[in-house]
Tab-separated table of N, CA, C and O in Angstrom:
chain	number	residue	atom	x	y	z
A	1	PRO	N	-115.018	-86.085	-66.004
A	1	PRO	CA	-115.830	-85.719	-64.841
A	1	PRO	C	-114.936	-85.407	-63.633
A	1	PRO	O	-113.990	-86.138	-63.342
A	2	ILE	N	-115.269	-84.342	-62.953
A	2	ILE	CA	-114.515	-83.922	-61.765
A	2	ILE	C	-115.322	-84.305	-60.535
A	2	ILE	O	-116.508	-83.991	-60.432
A	3	THR	N	-114.652	-84.933	-59.606
A	3	THR	CA	-115.326	-85.371	-58.381
A	3	THR	C	-115.376	-84.234	-57.372
A	3	THR	O	-114.586	-83.282	-57.465
A	4	PRO	N	-116.285	-84.305	-56.400
A	4	PRO	CA	-116.347	-83.261	-55.364
A	4	PRO	C	-115.058	-83.151	-54.554
A	4	PRO	O	-114.668	-82.061	-54.139
A	5	GLY	N	-114.373	-84.256	-54.355
A	5	GLY	CA	-113.097	-84.218	-53.633
A	5	GLY	C	-112.048	-83.416	-54.376
A	5	GLY	O	-111.271	-82.660	-53.789
A	6	GLU	N	-112.021	-83.601	-55.717
A	6	GLU	CA	-111.073	-82.841	-56.534
A	6	GLU	C	-111.407	-81.356	-56.516
A	6	GLU	O	-110.523	-80.503	-56.482
A	7	LEU	N	-112.692	-81.023	-56.564
A	7	LEU	CA	-113.104	-79.617	-56.480
A	7	LEU	C	-112.716	-79.007	-55.137
A	7	LEU	O	-112.277	-77.857	-55.072
A	8	LEU	N	-112.876	-79.786	-54.071
A	8	LEU	CA	-112.493	-79.303	-52.741
A	8	LEU	C	-110.995	-79.051	-52.667
A	8	LEU	O	-110.553	-78.027	-52.150
A	9	CYS	N	-110.206	-79.982	-53.216
A	9	CYS	CA	-108.751	-79.807	-53.224
A	9	CYS	C	-108.346	-78.601	-54.066
A	9	CYS	O	-107.473	-77.822	-53.675
A	10	LEU	N	-108.987	-78.449	-55.228
A	10	LEU	CA	-108.672	-77.309	-56.090
A	10	LEU	C	-109.040	-75.990	-55.418
A	10	LEU	O	-108.262	-75.028	-55.429
A	11	GLY	N	-110.205	-75.931	-54.794
A	11	GLY	CA	-110.639	-74.708	-54.119
A	11	GLY	C	-109.750	-74.349	-52.943
A	11	GLY	O	-109.368	-73.188	-52.767
A	12	SER	N	-109.394	-75.354	-52.146
A	12	SER	CA	-108.530	-75.059	-51.000
A	12	SER	C	-107.135	-74.663	-51.464
A	12	SER	O	-106.493	-73.794	-50.875
A	13	SER	N	-106.653	-75.272	-52.538
A	13	SER	CA	-105.349	-74.899	-53.086
A	13	SER	C	-105.353	-73.453	-53.574
A	13	SER	O	-104.415	-72.693	-53.314
A	14	LEU	N	-106.404	-73.059	-54.274
A	14	LEU	CA	-106.505	-71.668	-54.732
A	14	LEU	C	-106.628	-70.701	-53.559
A	14	LEU	O	-106.038	-69.614	-53.571
A	15	ALA	N	-107.374	-71.081	-52.531
A	15	ALA	CA	-107.532	-70.207	-51.364
A	15	ALA	C	-106.199	-70.018	-50.649
A	15	ALA	O	-105.825	-68.891	-50.291
A	16	PHE	N	-105.465	-71.102	-50.426
A	16	PHE	CA	-104.163	-70.986	-49.765
A	16	PHE	C	-103.170	-70.205	-50.617
A	16	PHE	O	-102.402	-69.390	-50.102
A	17	SER	N	-103.182	-70.450	-51.921
A	17	SER	CA	-102.278	-69.704	-52.805
A	17	SER	C	-102.592	-68.216	-52.769
A	17	SER	O	-101.679	-67.379	-52.718
A	18	SER	N	-103.861	-67.868	-52.768
A	18	SER	CA	-104.253	-66.456	-52.699
A	18	SER	C	-103.832	-65.833	-51.376
A	18	SER	O	-103.339	-64.699	-51.339
A	19	LEU	N	-104.018	-66.564	-50.295
A	19	LEU	CA	-103.630	-66.058	-48.979
A	19	LEU	C	-102.127	-65.826	-48.902
A	19	LEU	O	-101.675	-64.769	-48.463
A	20	PHE	N	-101.342	-66.798	-49.363
A	20	PHE	CA	-99.888	-66.654	-49.300
A	20	PHE	C	-99.388	-65.555	-50.224
A	20	PHE	O	-98.434	-64.843	-49.901
A	21	TYR	N	-100.020	-65.372	-51.372
A	21	TYR	CA	-99.630	-64.296	-52.271
A	21	TYR	C	-99.947	-62.938	-51.654
A	21	TYR	O	-99.157	-62.000	-51.773
A	22	TYR	N	-101.088	-62.830	-50.985
A	22	TYR	CA	-101.443	-61.586	-50.306
A	22	TYR	C	-100.417	-61.258	-49.225
A	22	TYR	O	-99.957	-60.115	-49.124
A	23	ILE	N	-100.024	-62.244	-48.427
A	23	ILE	CA	-99.017	-62.023	-47.376
A	23	ILE	C	-97.683	-61.645	-47.996
A	23	ILE	O	-96.988	-60.738	-47.511
A	24	TYR	N	-97.313	-62.313	-49.090
A	24	TYR	CA	-96.059	-61.999	-49.774
A	24	TYR	C	-96.044	-60.559	-50.264
A	24	TYR	O	-95.069	-59.833	-50.072
A	25	ARG	N	-97.116	-60.106	-50.905
A	25	ARG	CA	-97.168	-58.739	-51.415
A	25	ARG	C	-97.122	-57.717	-50.286
A	25	ARG	O	-96.496	-56.663	-50.412
A	26	LYS	N	-97.785	-58.018	-49.175
A	26	LYS	CA	-97.775	-57.105	-48.033
A	26	LYS	C	-96.363	-56.967	-47.469
A	26	LYS	O	-95.895	-55.856	-47.188
A	27	LYS	N	-95.661	-58.071	-47.319
A	27	LYS	CA	-94.288	-58.025	-46.810
A	27	LYS	C	-93.343	-57.389	-47.818
A	27	LYS	O	-92.389	-56.702	-47.437
A	28	ALA	N	-93.592	-57.581	-49.109
A	28	ALA	CA	-92.751	-56.961	-50.135
A	28	ALA	C	-92.870	-55.450	-50.091
A	28	ALA	O	-91.874	-54.736	-50.297
A	29	ARG	N	-94.070	-54.930	-49.802
A	29	ARG	CA	-94.244	-53.479	-49.669
A	29	ARG	C	-93.450	-52.939	-48.487
A	29	ARG	O	-92.832	-51.877	-48.573
A	30	VAL	N	-93.453	-53.670	-47.381
A	30	VAL	CA	-92.697	-53.241	-46.203
A	30	VAL	C	-91.202	-53.245	-46.506
A	30	VAL	O	-90.478	-52.307	-46.152
A	31	VAL	N	-90.728	-54.276	-47.184
A	31	VAL	CA	-89.306	-54.353	-47.529
A	31	VAL	C	-88.913	-53.204	-48.448
A	31	VAL	O	-87.850	-52.592	-48.275
A	32	SER	N	-89.757	-52.870	-49.411
A	32	SER	CA	-89.428	-51.761	-50.309
A	32	SER	C	-89.399	-50.434	-49.566
A	32	SER	O	-88.567	-49.574	-49.853
A	33	ARG	N	-90.297	-50.258	-48.588
A	33	ARG	CA	-90.258	-49.027	-47.786
A	33	ARG	C	-88.977	-48.954	-46.968
A	33	ARG	O	-88.401	-47.873	-46.805
A	34	ILE	N	-88.530	-50.070	-46.445
A	34	ILE	CA	-87.298	-50.079	-45.666
A	34	ILE	C	-86.105	-49.796	-46.564
A	34	ILE	O	-85.199	-49.046	-46.194
A	35	GLN	N	-86.087	-50.362	-47.769
A	35	GLN	CA	-84.975	-50.138	-48.678
A	35	GLN	C	-84.921	-48.697	-49.172
A	35	GLN	O	-83.850	-48.191	-49.494
A	36	GLU	N	-86.056	-48.023	-49.237
A	36	GLU	CA	-86.103	-46.634	-49.690
A	36	GLU	C	-85.996	-45.648	-48.529
A	36	GLU	O	-86.186	-44.452	-48.729
A	37	ALA	N	-85.696	-46.131	-47.338
A	37	ALA	CA	-85.644	-45.269	-46.157
A	37	ALA	C	-84.513	-44.247	-46.299
A	37	ALA	O	-83.440	-44.561	-46.814
A	38	PRO	N	-84.762	-43.021	-45.842
A	38	PRO	CA	-83.710	-42.006	-45.916
A	38	PRO	C	-82.585	-42.315	-44.936
A	38	PRO	O	-82.802	-42.874	-43.864
A	39	LYS	N	-81.362	-41.955	-45.334
A	39	LYS	CA	-80.186	-42.192	-44.486
A	39	LYS	C	-79.864	-40.907	-43.732
A	39	LYS	O	-79.713	-39.848	-44.324
A	40	LEU	N	-79.782	-41.024	-42.412
A	40	LEU	CA	-79.474	-39.883	-41.554
A	40	LEU	C	-78.215	-40.166	-40.755
A	40	LEU	O	-77.914	-41.313	-40.436
A	41	GLN	N	-77.501	-39.116	-40.428
A	41	GLN	CA	-76.304	-39.239	-39.611
A	41	GLN	C	-76.655	-38.986	-38.148
A	41	GLN	O	-77.511	-38.156	-37.844
A	42	VAL	N	-75.996	-39.707	-37.253
A	42	VAL	CA	-76.173	-39.460	-35.827
A	42	VAL	C	-75.288	-38.264	-35.483
A	42	VAL	O	-74.071	-38.369	-35.409
A	43	ASP	N	-75.933	-37.096	-35.327
A	43	ASP	CA	-75.192	-35.874	-34.992
A	43	ASP	C	-76.098	-34.967	-34.170
A	43	ASP	O	-77.163	-35.376	-33.712
A	44	ASP	N	-75.697	-33.725	-34.005
A	44	ASP	CA	-76.446	-32.788	-33.168
A	44	ASP	C	-77.763	-32.355	-33.807
A	44	ASP	O	-78.656	-31.872	-33.108
A	45	ASP	N	-77.921	-32.489	-35.124
A	45	ASP	CA	-79.148	-32.077	-35.801
A	45	ASP	C	-80.267	-33.120	-35.695
A	45	ASP	O	-81.426	-32.815	-35.979
A	46	LEU	N	-79.947	-34.336	-35.289
A	46	LEU	CA	-80.939	-35.411	-35.260
A	46	LEU	C	-82.091	-35.153	-34.282
A	46	LEU	O	-83.249	-35.342	-34.655
A	47	PRO	N	-81.854	-34.682	-33.034
A	47	PRO	CA	-82.995	-34.423	-32.149
A	47	PRO	C	-83.953	-33.359	-32.694
A	47	PRO	O	-85.172	-33.485	-32.548
A	48	ALA	N	-83.425	-32.344	-33.341
A	48	ALA	CA	-84.289	-31.308	-33.920
A	48	ALA	C	-85.110	-31.872	-35.071
A	48	ALA	O	-86.282	-31.541	-35.231
A	49	LEU	N	-84.523	-32.761	-35.865
A	49	LEU	CA	-85.234	-33.383	-36.965
A	49	LEU	C	-86.358	-34.280	-36.465
A	49	LEU	O	-87.460	-34.274	-37.010
A	50	VAL	N	-86.101	-35.030	-35.405
A	50	VAL	CA	-87.122	-35.920	-34.846
A	50	VAL	C	-88.254	-35.107	-34.225
A	50	VAL	O	-89.429	-35.427	-34.388
A	51	SER	N	-87.930	-34.048	-33.503
A	51	SER	CA	-88.978	-33.248	-32.868
A	51	SER	C	-89.818	-32.496	-33.896
A	51	SER	O	-90.983	-32.200	-33.646
A	52	ALA	N	-89.262	-32.224	-35.076
A	52	ALA	CA	-90.020	-31.526	-36.116
A	52	ALA	C	-90.889	-32.480	-36.937
A	52	ALA	O	-91.795	-32.045	-37.634
A	53	ALA	N	-90.641	-33.779	-36.838
A	53	ALA	CA	-91.411	-34.759	-37.616
A	53	ALA	C	-92.810	-34.922	-37.040
A	53	ALA	O	-93.066	-34.626	-35.872
A	54	GLU	N	-93.715	-35.408	-37.866
A	54	GLU	CA	-95.097	-35.617	-37.449
A	54	GLU	C	-95.156	-36.712	-36.384
A	54	GLU	O	-94.656	-37.814	-36.582
A	55	GLY	N	-95.732	-36.391	-35.245
A	55	GLY	CA	-95.837	-37.345	-34.149
A	55	GLY	C	-94.513	-37.593	-33.439
A	55	GLY	O	-94.395	-38.535	-32.679
A	56	ARG	N	-93.532	-36.760	-33.714
A	56	ARG	CA	-92.191	-36.903	-33.135
A	56	ARG	C	-91.647	-38.310	-33.341
A	56	ARG	O	-91.065	-38.921	-32.462
A	57	CYS	N	-91.868	-38.832	-34.547
A	57	CYS	CA	-91.452	-40.199	-34.865
A	57	CYS	C	-91.066	-40.263	-36.337
A	57	CYS	O	-91.762	-39.723	-37.187
A	58	LEU	N	-89.969	-40.927	-36.629
A	58	LEU	CA	-89.554	-41.185	-38.002
A	58	LEU	C	-89.764	-42.671	-38.265
A	58	LEU	O	-89.088	-43.506	-37.686
A	59	PRO	N	-90.729	-43.043	-39.128
A	59	PRO	CA	-91.109	-44.453	-39.250
A	59	PRO	C	-89.987	-45.373	-39.732
A	59	PRO	O	-89.679	-46.354	-39.085
A	60	TYR	N	-89.383	-45.083	-40.868
A	60	TYR	CA	-88.296	-45.915	-41.385
A	60	TYR	C	-87.144	-45.002	-41.774
A	60	TYR	O	-87.244	-44.242	-42.727
A	61	VAL	N	-86.043	-45.087	-41.041
A	61	VAL	CA	-84.833	-44.343	-41.375
A	61	VAL	C	-83.635	-45.248	-41.137
A	61	VAL	O	-83.697	-46.201	-40.371
A	62	VAL	N	-82.556	-44.925	-41.809
A	62	VAL	CA	-81.293	-45.609	-41.592
A	62	VAL	C	-80.399	-44.628	-40.870
A	62	VAL	O	-80.118	-43.549	-41.376
A	63	LEU	N	-79.978	-44.988	-39.666
A	63	LEU	CA	-79.088	-44.126	-38.900
A	63	LEU	C	-77.662	-44.598	-39.094
A	63	LEU	O	-77.347	-45.763	-38.866
A	64	GLU	N	-76.815	-43.671	-39.522
A	64	GLU	CA	-75.410	-43.982	-39.713
A	64	GLU	C	-74.609	-43.161	-38.728
A	64	GLU	O	-74.837	-41.971	-38.558
A	65	GLY	N	-73.699	-43.806	-38.053
A	65	GLY	CA	-72.854	-43.106	-37.104
A	65	GLY	C	-72.304	-44.070	-36.080
A	65	GLY	O	-72.509	-45.279	-36.141
A	66	ILE	N	-71.629	-43.521	-35.117
A	66	ILE	CA	-71.002	-44.325	-34.079
A	66	ILE	C	-71.873	-44.280	-32.834
A	66	ILE	O	-72.260	-43.203	-32.374
A	67	VAL	N	-72.195	-45.450	-32.310
A	67	VAL	CA	-72.940	-45.552	-31.062
A	67	VAL	C	-72.075	-46.310	-30.064
A	67	VAL	O	-71.230	-47.115	-30.438
A	68	LEU	N	-72.299	-46.036	-28.809
A	68	LEU	CA	-71.552	-46.724	-27.762
A	68	LEU	C	-72.498	-47.652	-27.008
A	68	LEU	O	-73.592	-47.249	-26.630
A	69	PRO	N	-72.094	-48.891	-26.774
A	69	PRO	CA	-72.961	-49.812	-26.036
A	69	PRO	C	-73.003	-49.461	-24.565
A	69	PRO	O	-72.044	-48.914	-24.016
A	70	ALA	N	-74.126	-49.762	-23.924
A	70	ALA	CA	-74.252	-49.502	-22.490
A	70	ALA	C	-73.334	-50.428	-21.698
A	70	ALA	O	-72.728	-50.021	-20.720
A	71	GLN	N	-73.240	-51.690	-22.111
A	71	GLN	CA	-72.367	-52.636	-21.424
A	71	GLN	C	-71.313	-53.160	-22.393
A	71	GLN	O	-70.226	-52.627	-22.464
A	72	ALA	N	-71.636	-54.199	-23.139
A	72	ALA	CA	-70.688	-54.759	-24.098
A	72	ALA	C	-71.395	-54.921	-25.443
A	72	ALA	O	-72.582	-55.216	-25.489
A	73	ALA	N	-70.658	-54.731	-26.513
A	73	ALA	CA	-71.240	-54.869	-27.843
A	73	ALA	C	-71.481	-56.342	-28.149
A	73	ALA	O	-70.765	-57.226	-27.681
A	74	LEU	N	-72.529	-56.605	-28.937
A	74	LEU	CA	-72.841	-57.964	-29.362
A	74	LEU	C	-72.027	-58.302	-30.601
A	74	LEU	O	-71.928	-57.504	-31.523
A	75	THR	N	-71.440	-59.479	-30.629
A	75	THR	CA	-70.643	-59.918	-31.765
A	75	THR	C	-71.392	-61.000	-32.517
A	75	THR	O	-71.966	-61.899	-31.907
A	76	SER	N	-71.367	-60.924	-33.822
A	76	SER	CA	-72.062	-61.902	-34.656
A	76	SER	C	-71.373	-63.254	-34.582
A	76	SER	O	-70.146	-63.342	-34.545
A	77	HIS	N	-72.178	-64.310	-34.589
A	77	HIS	CA	-71.623	-65.665	-34.603
A	77	HIS	C	-71.137	-66.047	-35.990
A	77	HIS	O	-70.298	-66.930	-36.133
A	78	TYR	N	-71.649	-65.382	-37.016
A	78	TYR	CA	-71.356	-65.763	-38.388
A	78	TYR	C	-70.278	-64.897	-39.033
A	78	TYR	O	-69.591	-65.351	-39.931
A	79	HIS	N	-70.171	-63.646	-38.597
A	79	HIS	CA	-69.158	-62.741	-39.134
A	79	HIS	C	-68.402	-62.149	-37.953
A	79	HIS	O	-68.964	-61.399	-37.162
A	80	GLU	N	-67.145	-62.456	-37.856
A	80	GLU	CA	-66.354	-62.090	-36.682
A	80	GLU	C	-66.225	-60.586	-36.499
A	80	GLU	O	-66.140	-60.093	-35.384
A	81	ARG	N	-66.203	-59.831	-37.593
A	81	ARG	CA	-65.962	-58.392	-37.482
A	81	ARG	C	-67.229	-57.571	-37.292
A	81	ARG	O	-67.159	-56.362	-37.131
A	82	LEU	N	-68.410	-58.188	-37.322
A	82	LEU	CA	-69.660	-57.447	-37.157
A	82	LEU	C	-70.042	-57.370	-35.686
A	82	LEU	O	-70.037	-58.365	-34.976
A	83	GLN	N	-70.361	-56.162	-35.245
A	83	GLN	CA	-70.813	-55.946	-33.884
A	83	GLN	C	-72.074	-55.100	-33.911
A	83	GLN	O	-72.316	-54.357	-34.853
A	84	GLY	N	-72.873	-55.214	-32.858
A	84	GLY	CA	-74.101	-54.441	-32.793
A	84	GLY	C	-74.483	-54.148	-31.360
A	84	GLY	O	-73.874	-54.649	-30.420
A	85	VAL	N	-75.483	-53.313	-31.213
A	85	VAL	CA	-76.005	-52.966	-29.898
A	85	VAL	C	-77.513	-53.151	-29.921
A	85	VAL	O	-78.129	-53.225	-30.976
A	86	ILE	N	-78.113	-53.247	-28.751
A	86	ILE	CA	-79.557	-53.399	-28.637
A	86	ILE	C	-80.154	-52.071	-28.218
A	86	ILE	O	-79.671	-51.423	-27.288
A	87	GLN	N	-81.203	-51.696	-28.914
A	87	GLN	CA	-81.912	-50.472	-28.576
A	87	GLN	C	-82.778	-50.735	-27.354
A	87	GLN	O	-83.364	-51.790	-27.198
A	88	LYS	N	-82.852	-49.762	-26.461
A	88	LYS	CA	-83.739	-49.893	-25.310
A	88	LYS	C	-85.175	-49.751	-25.783
A	88	LYS	O	-85.504	-48.865	-26.558
A	89	LEU	N	-86.017	-50.641	-25.330
A	89	LEU	CA	-87.419	-50.620	-25.720
A	89	LEU	C	-88.271	-50.104	-24.572
A	89	LEU	O	-87.987	-50.362	-23.417
A	90	MET	N	-89.334	-49.384	-24.905
A	90	MET	CA	-90.248	-48.890	-23.897
A	90	MET	C	-91.608	-49.535	-24.148
A	90	MET	O	-92.130	-49.495	-25.262
A	91	LEU	N	-92.145	-50.148	-23.128
A	91	LEU	CA	-93.441	-50.808	-23.224
A	91	LEU	C	-94.487	-49.895	-22.623
A	91	LEU	O	-94.350	-49.452	-21.487
A	92	LYS	N	-95.533	-49.625	-23.395
A	92	LYS	CA	-96.610	-48.768	-22.921
A	92	LYS	C	-97.882	-49.593	-22.873
A	92	LYS	O	-98.325	-50.127	-23.888
A	93	GLU	N	-98.454	-49.719	-21.698
A	93	GLU	CA	-99.680	-50.479	-21.544
A	93	GLU	C	-100.878	-49.551	-21.736
A	93	GLU	O	-100.907	-48.456	-21.217
A	94	HIS	N	-101.842	-50.042	-22.479
A	94	HIS	CA	-103.049	-49.276	-22.692
A	94	HIS	C	-104.054	-49.611	-21.586
A	94	HIS	O	-104.016	-50.678	-20.990
A	95	ARG	N	-104.941	-48.696	-21.339
A	95	ARG	CA	-105.941	-48.889	-20.299
A	95	ARG	C	-106.870	-50.036	-20.674
A	95	ARG	O	-107.353	-50.124	-21.799
A	96	LEU	N	-107.112	-50.909	-19.743
A	96	LEU	CA	-108.006	-52.036	-19.980
A	96	LEU	C	-109.442	-51.631	-19.666
A	96	LEU	O	-109.713	-50.963	-18.678
A	97	ILE	N	-110.348	-52.044	-20.517
A	97	ILE	CA	-111.770	-51.747	-20.334
A	97	ILE	C	-112.524	-53.068	-20.311
A	97	ILE	O	-112.303	-53.940	-21.153
A	98	TRP	N	-113.402	-53.229	-19.335
A	98	TRP	CA	-114.181	-54.448	-19.207
A	98	TRP	C	-115.243	-54.495	-20.282
A	98	TRP	O	-116.034	-53.571	-20.452
A	99	ASN	N	-115.261	-55.577	-21.050
A	99	ASN	CA	-116.267	-55.794	-22.070
A	99	ASN	C	-117.309	-56.733	-21.481
A	99	ASN	O	-117.062	-57.938	-21.315
A	100	SER	N	-118.472	-56.182	-21.138
A	100	SER	CA	-119.487	-56.997	-20.469
A	100	SER	C	-120.109	-58.022	-21.404
A	100	SER	O	-120.576	-59.059	-20.952
A	101	LEU	N	-120.106	-57.752	-22.693
A	101	LEU	CA	-120.680	-58.698	-23.634
A	101	LEU	C	-119.799	-59.942	-23.767
A	101	LEU	O	-120.284	-61.070	-23.697
A	102	ALA	N	-118.478	-59.738	-23.906
A	102	ALA	CA	-117.559	-60.862	-24.030
A	102	ALA	C	-117.051	-61.347	-22.681
A	102	ALA	O	-116.397	-62.364	-22.587
A	103	ARG	N	-117.348	-60.575	-21.630
A	103	ARG	CA	-116.910	-60.879	-20.273
A	103	ARG	C	-115.388	-61.064	-20.184
A	103	ARG	O	-114.901	-62.056	-19.671
A	104	CYS	N	-114.687	-60.081	-20.723
A	104	CYS	CA	-113.230	-60.092	-20.625
A	104	CYS	C	-112.727	-58.654	-20.612
A	104	CYS	O	-113.465	-57.711	-20.860
A	105	TRP	N	-111.484	-58.475	-20.289
A	105	TRP	CA	-110.864	-57.146	-20.246
A	105	TRP	C	-110.398	-56.780	-21.612
A	105	TRP	O	-109.929	-57.494	-22.375
């Protein structure tokens, strides 16, 4: 005989396992898209390629080439010879609309 407590534990265990598997598969798809990303060189043809792309955006690409940091390059704490730079980010705020039903913006 199975008690209601055991059924509750079994059901919640299956629900959590299903949720975590769904998240795992979703992230695995993103990782595979990143691994299959086309490799492009940073050269004079890159701006023309970006402007010709749909929405003037290339979703996942690997850029290979030499970049110069604006100030100083970042050095890895774990690998002494690895250096990197930070890309400038642009924040775009969307127009806020008052929702009278929820009484919030």
